[in-house]
Coordinates of C-alpha atoms in Angstrom, one line a residue:
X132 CA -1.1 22.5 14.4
X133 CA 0.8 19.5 16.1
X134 CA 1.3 20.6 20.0
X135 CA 4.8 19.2 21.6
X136 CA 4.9 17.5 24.2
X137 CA 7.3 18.8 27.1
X138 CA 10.3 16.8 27.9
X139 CA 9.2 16.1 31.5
X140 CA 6.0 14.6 30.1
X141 CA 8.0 12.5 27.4
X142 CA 9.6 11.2 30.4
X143 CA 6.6 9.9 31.6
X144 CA 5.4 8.2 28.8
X145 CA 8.5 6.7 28.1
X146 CA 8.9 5.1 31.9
X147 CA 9.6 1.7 31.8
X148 CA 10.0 0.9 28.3
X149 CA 12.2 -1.3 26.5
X150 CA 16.0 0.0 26.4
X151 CA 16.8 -0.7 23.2
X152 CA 18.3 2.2 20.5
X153 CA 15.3 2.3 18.5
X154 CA 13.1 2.3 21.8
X155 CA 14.6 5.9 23.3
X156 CA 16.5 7.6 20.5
X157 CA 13.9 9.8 18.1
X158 CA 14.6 8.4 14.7
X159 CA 14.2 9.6 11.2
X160 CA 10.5 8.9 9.7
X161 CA 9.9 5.3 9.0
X162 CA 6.8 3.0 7.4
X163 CA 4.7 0.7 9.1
X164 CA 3.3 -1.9 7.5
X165 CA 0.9 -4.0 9.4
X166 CA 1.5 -7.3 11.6
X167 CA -0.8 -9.9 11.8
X168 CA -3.5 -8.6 14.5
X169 CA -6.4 -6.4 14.7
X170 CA -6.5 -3.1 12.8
X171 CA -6.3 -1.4 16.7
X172 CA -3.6 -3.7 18.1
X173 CA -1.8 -2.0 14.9
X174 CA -3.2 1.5 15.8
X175 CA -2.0 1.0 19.6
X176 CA 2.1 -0.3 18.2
X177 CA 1.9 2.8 16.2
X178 CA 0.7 5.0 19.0
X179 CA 3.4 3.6 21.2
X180 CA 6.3 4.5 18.6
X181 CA 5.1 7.9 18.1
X182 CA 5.2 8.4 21.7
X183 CA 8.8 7.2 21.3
X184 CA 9.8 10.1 19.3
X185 CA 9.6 8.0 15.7
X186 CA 8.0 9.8 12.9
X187 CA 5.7 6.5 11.6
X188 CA 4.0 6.7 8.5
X189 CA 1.5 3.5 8.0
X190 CA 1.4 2.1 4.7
X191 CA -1.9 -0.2 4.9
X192 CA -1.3 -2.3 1.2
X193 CA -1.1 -5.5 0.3
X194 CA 1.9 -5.6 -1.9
X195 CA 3.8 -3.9 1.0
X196 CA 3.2 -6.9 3.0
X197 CA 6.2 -9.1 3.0
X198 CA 6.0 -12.0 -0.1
X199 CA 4.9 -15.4 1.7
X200 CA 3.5 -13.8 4.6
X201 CA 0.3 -14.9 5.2
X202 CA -2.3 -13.1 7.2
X203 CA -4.5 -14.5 9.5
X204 CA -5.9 -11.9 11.2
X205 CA -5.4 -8.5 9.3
X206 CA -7.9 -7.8 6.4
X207 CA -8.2 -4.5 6.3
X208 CA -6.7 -3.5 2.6
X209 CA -8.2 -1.8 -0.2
X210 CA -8.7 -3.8 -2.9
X211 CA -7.8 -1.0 -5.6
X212 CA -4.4 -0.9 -3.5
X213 CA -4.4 2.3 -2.6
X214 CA -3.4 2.8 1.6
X215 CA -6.1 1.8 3.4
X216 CA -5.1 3.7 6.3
X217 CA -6.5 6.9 4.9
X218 CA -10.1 5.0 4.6
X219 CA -9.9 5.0 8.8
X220 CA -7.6 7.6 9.3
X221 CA -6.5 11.5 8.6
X222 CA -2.7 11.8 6.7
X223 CA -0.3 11.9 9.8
X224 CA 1.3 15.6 9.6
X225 CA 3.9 15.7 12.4
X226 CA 4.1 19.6 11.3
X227 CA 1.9 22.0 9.7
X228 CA 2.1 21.7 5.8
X229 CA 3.3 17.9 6.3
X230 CA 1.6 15.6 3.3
X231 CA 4.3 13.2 3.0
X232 CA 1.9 10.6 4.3
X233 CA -0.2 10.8 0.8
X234 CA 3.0 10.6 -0.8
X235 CA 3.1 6.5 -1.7
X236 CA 6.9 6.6 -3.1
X237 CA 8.2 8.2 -0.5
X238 CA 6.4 5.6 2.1
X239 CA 8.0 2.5 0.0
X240 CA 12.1 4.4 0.0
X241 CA 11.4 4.5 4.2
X242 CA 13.4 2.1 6.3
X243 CA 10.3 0.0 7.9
X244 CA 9.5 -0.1 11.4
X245 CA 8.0 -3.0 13.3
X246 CA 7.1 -0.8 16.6
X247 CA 8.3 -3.8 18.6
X248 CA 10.6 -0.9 20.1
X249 CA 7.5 0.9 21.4
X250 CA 6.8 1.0 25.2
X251 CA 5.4 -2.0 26.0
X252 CA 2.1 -0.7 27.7
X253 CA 1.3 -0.2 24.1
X254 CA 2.1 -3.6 22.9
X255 CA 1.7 -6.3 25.5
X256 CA -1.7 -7.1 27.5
X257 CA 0.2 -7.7 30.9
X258 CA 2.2 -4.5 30.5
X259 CA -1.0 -2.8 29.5
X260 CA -3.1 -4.1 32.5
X261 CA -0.3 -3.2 34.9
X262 CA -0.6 0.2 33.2
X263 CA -4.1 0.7 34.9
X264 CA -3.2 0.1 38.4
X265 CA -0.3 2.9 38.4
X266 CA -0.7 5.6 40.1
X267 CA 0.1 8.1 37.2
X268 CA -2.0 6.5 35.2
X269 CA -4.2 9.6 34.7
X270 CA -1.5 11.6 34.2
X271 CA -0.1 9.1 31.9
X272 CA -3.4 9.3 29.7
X273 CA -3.1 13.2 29.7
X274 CA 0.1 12.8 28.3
X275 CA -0.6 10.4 25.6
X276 CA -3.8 12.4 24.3
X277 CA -1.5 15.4 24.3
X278 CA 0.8 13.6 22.0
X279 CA -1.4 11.1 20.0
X280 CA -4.9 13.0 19.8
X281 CA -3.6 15.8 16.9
X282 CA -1.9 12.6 14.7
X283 CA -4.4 10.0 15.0
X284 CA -7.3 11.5 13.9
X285 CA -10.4 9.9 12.3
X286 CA -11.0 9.9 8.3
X287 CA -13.1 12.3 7.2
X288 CA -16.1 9.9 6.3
X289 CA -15.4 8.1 9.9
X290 CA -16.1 11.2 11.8
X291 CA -19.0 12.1 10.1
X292 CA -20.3 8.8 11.0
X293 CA -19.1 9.3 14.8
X294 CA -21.1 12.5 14.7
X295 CA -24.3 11.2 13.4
X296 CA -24.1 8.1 16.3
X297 CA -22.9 11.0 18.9
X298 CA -26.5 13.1 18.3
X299 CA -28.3 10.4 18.4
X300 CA -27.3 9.7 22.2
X301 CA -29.7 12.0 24.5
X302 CA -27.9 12.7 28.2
X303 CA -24.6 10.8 29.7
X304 CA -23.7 8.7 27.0
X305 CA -22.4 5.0 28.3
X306 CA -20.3 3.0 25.6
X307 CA -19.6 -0.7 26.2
X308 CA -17.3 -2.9 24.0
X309 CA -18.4 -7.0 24.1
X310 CA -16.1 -8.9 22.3
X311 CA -16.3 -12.4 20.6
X312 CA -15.6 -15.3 23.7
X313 CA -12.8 -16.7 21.8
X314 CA -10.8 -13.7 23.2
X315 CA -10.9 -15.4 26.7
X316 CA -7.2 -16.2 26.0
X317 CA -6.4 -12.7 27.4
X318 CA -9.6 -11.7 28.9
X319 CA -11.0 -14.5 30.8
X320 CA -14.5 -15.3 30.9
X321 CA -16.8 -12.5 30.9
X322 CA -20.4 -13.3 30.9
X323 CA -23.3 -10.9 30.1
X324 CA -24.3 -10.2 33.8
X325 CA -20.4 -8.7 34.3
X326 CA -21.3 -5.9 31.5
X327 CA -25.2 -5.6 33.0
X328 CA -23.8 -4.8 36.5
X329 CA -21.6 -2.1 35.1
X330 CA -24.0 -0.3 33.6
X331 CA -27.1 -0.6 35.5
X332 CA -24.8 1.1 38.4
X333 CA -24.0 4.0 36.1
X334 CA -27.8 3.8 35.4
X335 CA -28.7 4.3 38.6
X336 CA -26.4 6.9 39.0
X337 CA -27.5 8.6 35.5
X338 CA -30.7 7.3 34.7
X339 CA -31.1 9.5 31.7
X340 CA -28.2 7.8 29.7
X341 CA -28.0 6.1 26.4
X342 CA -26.1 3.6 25.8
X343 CA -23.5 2.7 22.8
X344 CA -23.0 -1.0 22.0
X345 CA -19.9 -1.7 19.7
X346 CA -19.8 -5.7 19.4
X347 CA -18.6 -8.1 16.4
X348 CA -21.4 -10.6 17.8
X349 CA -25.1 -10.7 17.1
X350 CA -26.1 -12.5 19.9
X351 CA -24.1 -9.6 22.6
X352 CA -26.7 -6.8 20.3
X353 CA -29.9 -9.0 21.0
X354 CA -29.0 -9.6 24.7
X355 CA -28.4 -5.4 25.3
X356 CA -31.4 -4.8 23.5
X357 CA -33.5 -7.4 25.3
X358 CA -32.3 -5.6 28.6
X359 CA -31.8 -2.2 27.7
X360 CA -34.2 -1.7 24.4
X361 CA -34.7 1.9 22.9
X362 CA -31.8 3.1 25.0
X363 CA -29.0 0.7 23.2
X364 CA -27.5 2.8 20.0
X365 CA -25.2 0.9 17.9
X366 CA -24.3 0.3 14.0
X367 CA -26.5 -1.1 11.7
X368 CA -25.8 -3.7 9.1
X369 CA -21.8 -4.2 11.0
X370 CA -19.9 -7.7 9.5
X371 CA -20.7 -9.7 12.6
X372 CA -20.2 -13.1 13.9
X373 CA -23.8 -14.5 13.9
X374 CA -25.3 -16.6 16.6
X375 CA -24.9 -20.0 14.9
X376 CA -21.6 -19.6 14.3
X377 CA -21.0 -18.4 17.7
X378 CA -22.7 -21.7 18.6
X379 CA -20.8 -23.4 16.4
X380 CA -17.4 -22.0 18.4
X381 CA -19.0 -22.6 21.8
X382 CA -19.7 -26.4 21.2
X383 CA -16.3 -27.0 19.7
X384 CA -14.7 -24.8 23.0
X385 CA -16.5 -27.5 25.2
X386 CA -15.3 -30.6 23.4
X387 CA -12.0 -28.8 23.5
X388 CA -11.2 -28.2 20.4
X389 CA -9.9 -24.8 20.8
X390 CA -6.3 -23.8 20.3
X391 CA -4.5 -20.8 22.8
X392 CA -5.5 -18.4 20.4
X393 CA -8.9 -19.4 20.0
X394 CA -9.0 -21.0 16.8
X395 CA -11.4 -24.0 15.8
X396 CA -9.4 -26.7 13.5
X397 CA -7.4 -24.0 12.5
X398 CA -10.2 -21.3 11.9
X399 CA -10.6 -18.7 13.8
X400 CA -14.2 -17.6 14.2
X401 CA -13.5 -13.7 15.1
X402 CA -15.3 -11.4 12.5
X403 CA -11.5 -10.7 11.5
X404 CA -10.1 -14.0 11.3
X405 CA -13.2 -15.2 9.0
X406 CA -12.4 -11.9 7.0
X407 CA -8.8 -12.6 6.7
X408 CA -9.6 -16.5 5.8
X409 CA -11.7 -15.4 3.0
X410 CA -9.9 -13.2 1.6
X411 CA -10.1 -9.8 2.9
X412 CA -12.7 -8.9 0.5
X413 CA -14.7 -7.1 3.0
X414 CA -11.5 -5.9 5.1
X415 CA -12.0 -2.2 4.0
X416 CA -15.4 -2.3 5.1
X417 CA -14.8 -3.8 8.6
X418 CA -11.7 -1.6 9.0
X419 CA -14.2 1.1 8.7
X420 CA -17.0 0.0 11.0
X421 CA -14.4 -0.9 13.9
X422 CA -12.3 2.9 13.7
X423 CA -16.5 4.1 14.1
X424 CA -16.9 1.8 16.7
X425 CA -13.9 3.1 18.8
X426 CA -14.1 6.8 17.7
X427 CA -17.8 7.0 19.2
X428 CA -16.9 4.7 22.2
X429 CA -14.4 7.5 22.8
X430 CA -17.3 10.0 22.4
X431 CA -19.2 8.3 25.6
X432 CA -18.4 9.8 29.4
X433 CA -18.1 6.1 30.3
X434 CA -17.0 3.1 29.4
X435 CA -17.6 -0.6 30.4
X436 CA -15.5 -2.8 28.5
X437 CA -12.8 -5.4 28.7
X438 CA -9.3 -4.9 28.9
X439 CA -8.5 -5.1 24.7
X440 CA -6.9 -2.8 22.6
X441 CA -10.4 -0.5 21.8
X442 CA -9.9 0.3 25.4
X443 CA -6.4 1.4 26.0
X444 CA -7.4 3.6 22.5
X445 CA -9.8 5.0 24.6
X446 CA -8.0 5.7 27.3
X447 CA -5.7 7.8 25.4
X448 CA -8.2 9.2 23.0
X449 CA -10.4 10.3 25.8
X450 CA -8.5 11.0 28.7
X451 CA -10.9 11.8 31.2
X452 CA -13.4 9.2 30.3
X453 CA -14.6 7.1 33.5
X454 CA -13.7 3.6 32.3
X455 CA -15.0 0.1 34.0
X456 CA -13.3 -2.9 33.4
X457 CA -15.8 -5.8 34.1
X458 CA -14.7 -8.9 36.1
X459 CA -11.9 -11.3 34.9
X460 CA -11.6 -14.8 35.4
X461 CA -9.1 -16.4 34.0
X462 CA -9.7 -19.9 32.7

C-alpha cells in the first residue's frame, strides 16, 4: 500500500522549485522516456516529478526514443524491446491494484514528460549540493523516502541480489561509491587517499565493519583491496573500465585532450559512454549491475562517496544513513 504524503511535508519537498505549471500543479499520469544520461540521473528526474505530484510511468525502449536521437550516454534497453525498466525496477503502482505500468499501449497513448519540471535538487548538481548544507535537509530526506521508497522499488531479481551482498557483510556495513575520473567535470579531483581517510575514521570508530565497493573502474577495486583485503565486498564479473583504458584517458587528460564533459576525441571512456558507443548491447546488463550497486549501497549504515547521482538516491532511499562526502577540488 502506497502511503501519502501529508500536505505540510509536500511543502517541503517542493520548496524552492521551479514555478512553472507542470512544476506545482499534480498532473494526469504521463511517460518517461529516458534522456541522454546515466540510468540514475534518469531515476533521480523521475523521483523529482513524483515528488511533484505527477503520476510517471517510465517506458525504457528503444523505439520510444525520439527518431534521430542519438544516445551517448544511455544504454540500458532490452534488446527484445520489451521496457527495460522492469529488469531494474518493480511496476510503479501509485494505488493498490495499479498495473497500468505493465500495460505497454497504454504507456505509448500517455502525453510524455521530460521531468525538467521537477525540483531542481533532483536535477541539477549545484542545486543538489546546496541541498546538503540546508538545514532541513534530514527532514527533507524523511520526506522523500516517505514518498519515493513504496514506488521505486527494486526488481525482483535486483533484490535478491542486494540480499545475497547484504549477508555477506558481517557488523556496520560501510559502502563507498569511486567513480571513473572523467567525472571531475562536477566532482573535482578526488584521489584514493580522500576515500581512505573516510573510512579508516569510521574504521576506527567501528573496527568490525565491512566494507562495500561499487566502482565502474578496475584499478579503484584493486587499490580498496590492496588496503582493505578480505574486508572489501563488491560485484564480481561488473562491465568495468579497465586499467589501460583508464590509462589511456589519463594520458590523453594530461595532453589536454579532454572535452567539458570528459570525452577523449569524441569518446567518452565511462563504462556507459563505451556501452552506448557500441551499441548498447550489454546496456541491460549494466543497467542491472548499477540498480545492485545503489540498492546495497543503500543497505550500508554509511556512506563515503562523491556527490553524483548514486548518492542523492541514497539519501532518499536510506534516510538515516550517515553519508561522507570526500574532499572536492575543483580543477
Amino acid at each position: 500500500m502506497v502511503r501519502l504524503v501529508p500536505r505540510a511535508v509536500g511543502r517541503l519537498l517542493r520548496r524552492g522549485r521551479d514555478r512553472t505549471t507542470e512544476a506545482v500543479t499534480p498532473g494526469g499520469p504521463c511517460c518517461f522516456v529516458p534522456r541522454d544520461a546515466g540510468l540514475f540521473s534518469n531515476v533521480n528526474f523521475i523521483a523529482g516529478e513524483i515528488v511533484g505530484g505527477r503520476e510517471v510511468f517510465p517506458l525504457f525502449t528503444r523505439d520510444a526514443v525520439q527518431p534521430g536521437t542519438v544516445l551517448r550516454q544511455f544504454p540500458y534497453f532490452d534488446p527484445g524491446g520489451a521496457n527495460a525498466w522492469f529488469a531494474f525496477f518493480a511496476p510503479l503502482a501509485y494505488r493498490e491494484g495499479d498495473d497500468r505500468h505493465a500495460d505497454m499501449a497504454f504507456l505509448k497513448a500517455l502525453p510524455r514528460t521530460t521531468c525538467e519540471a521537477a525540483d531542481p535538487v533532483f536535477r541539477i548538481p549545484a542545486a543538489t549540493r546546496a541541498l546538503y548544507g540546508r538545514p532541513d535537509f534530514a527532514t527533507w530526506r524523511r520526506a522523500a523516502h516517505a514518498r519515493l521508497a513504496p514506488l521505486l522499488r527494486p526488481a525482483p531479481a535486483v533484490a535478491a541480489a542486494v540480499a545475497a551482498a547484504l549477508a555477506t557483510m558481517p557488523g556496520p556495513r560501510i559502502g563507498v561509491h569511486v567513480r571513473h575520473p572523467s567525472h571531475g567535470v562536477e566532482q573535482g579531483l578526488v584521489l584514493f587517499a580522500d576515500y581512505f581517510a573516510g573510512v579508516d575514521r569510521l574504521l576506527d570508530e567501528t573496527p568490525d565493519a565491512s566494507l562495500f565497493l561499487a566502482t565502474d573502474t578496475e584499478l579503484a577495486l584493486a587499490a580498496f583491496r590492496l588496503r582493505y583485503g578480505d574486508r572489501v565486498r563488491w560485484q564480481p564479473d561488473v562491465v568495468r573500465t579497465s586499467i589501460d583504458d583508464l590509462l589511456v584517458w589519463a594520458d590523453a587528460a594530461t595532453r589536454g585532450k579532454v572535452d567539458a564533459m570528459g570525452f577523449v576525441d569524441g569518446v567518452g571512456h565511462q563504462t556507459h559512454y563505451r556501452l552506448a558507443a557500441a551499441g548498447g548491447a550489454e546496456g541491460l546488463r549494466a543497467g542491472t549491475e548499477a540498480a545492485i550497486d545503489v540498492f546495497t549501497l543503500a543497505g550500508c549504515d554509511s556512506f563515503v562517496c562523491t556527490l553524483s547521482n548514486f548518492t542523492l538516491a541514497c539519501a532518499w532511499l536510506a534516510p538515516d544513513q550517515q553519508q561522507i562526502l570526500v574532499a572536492r577540488r575543483m580543477i
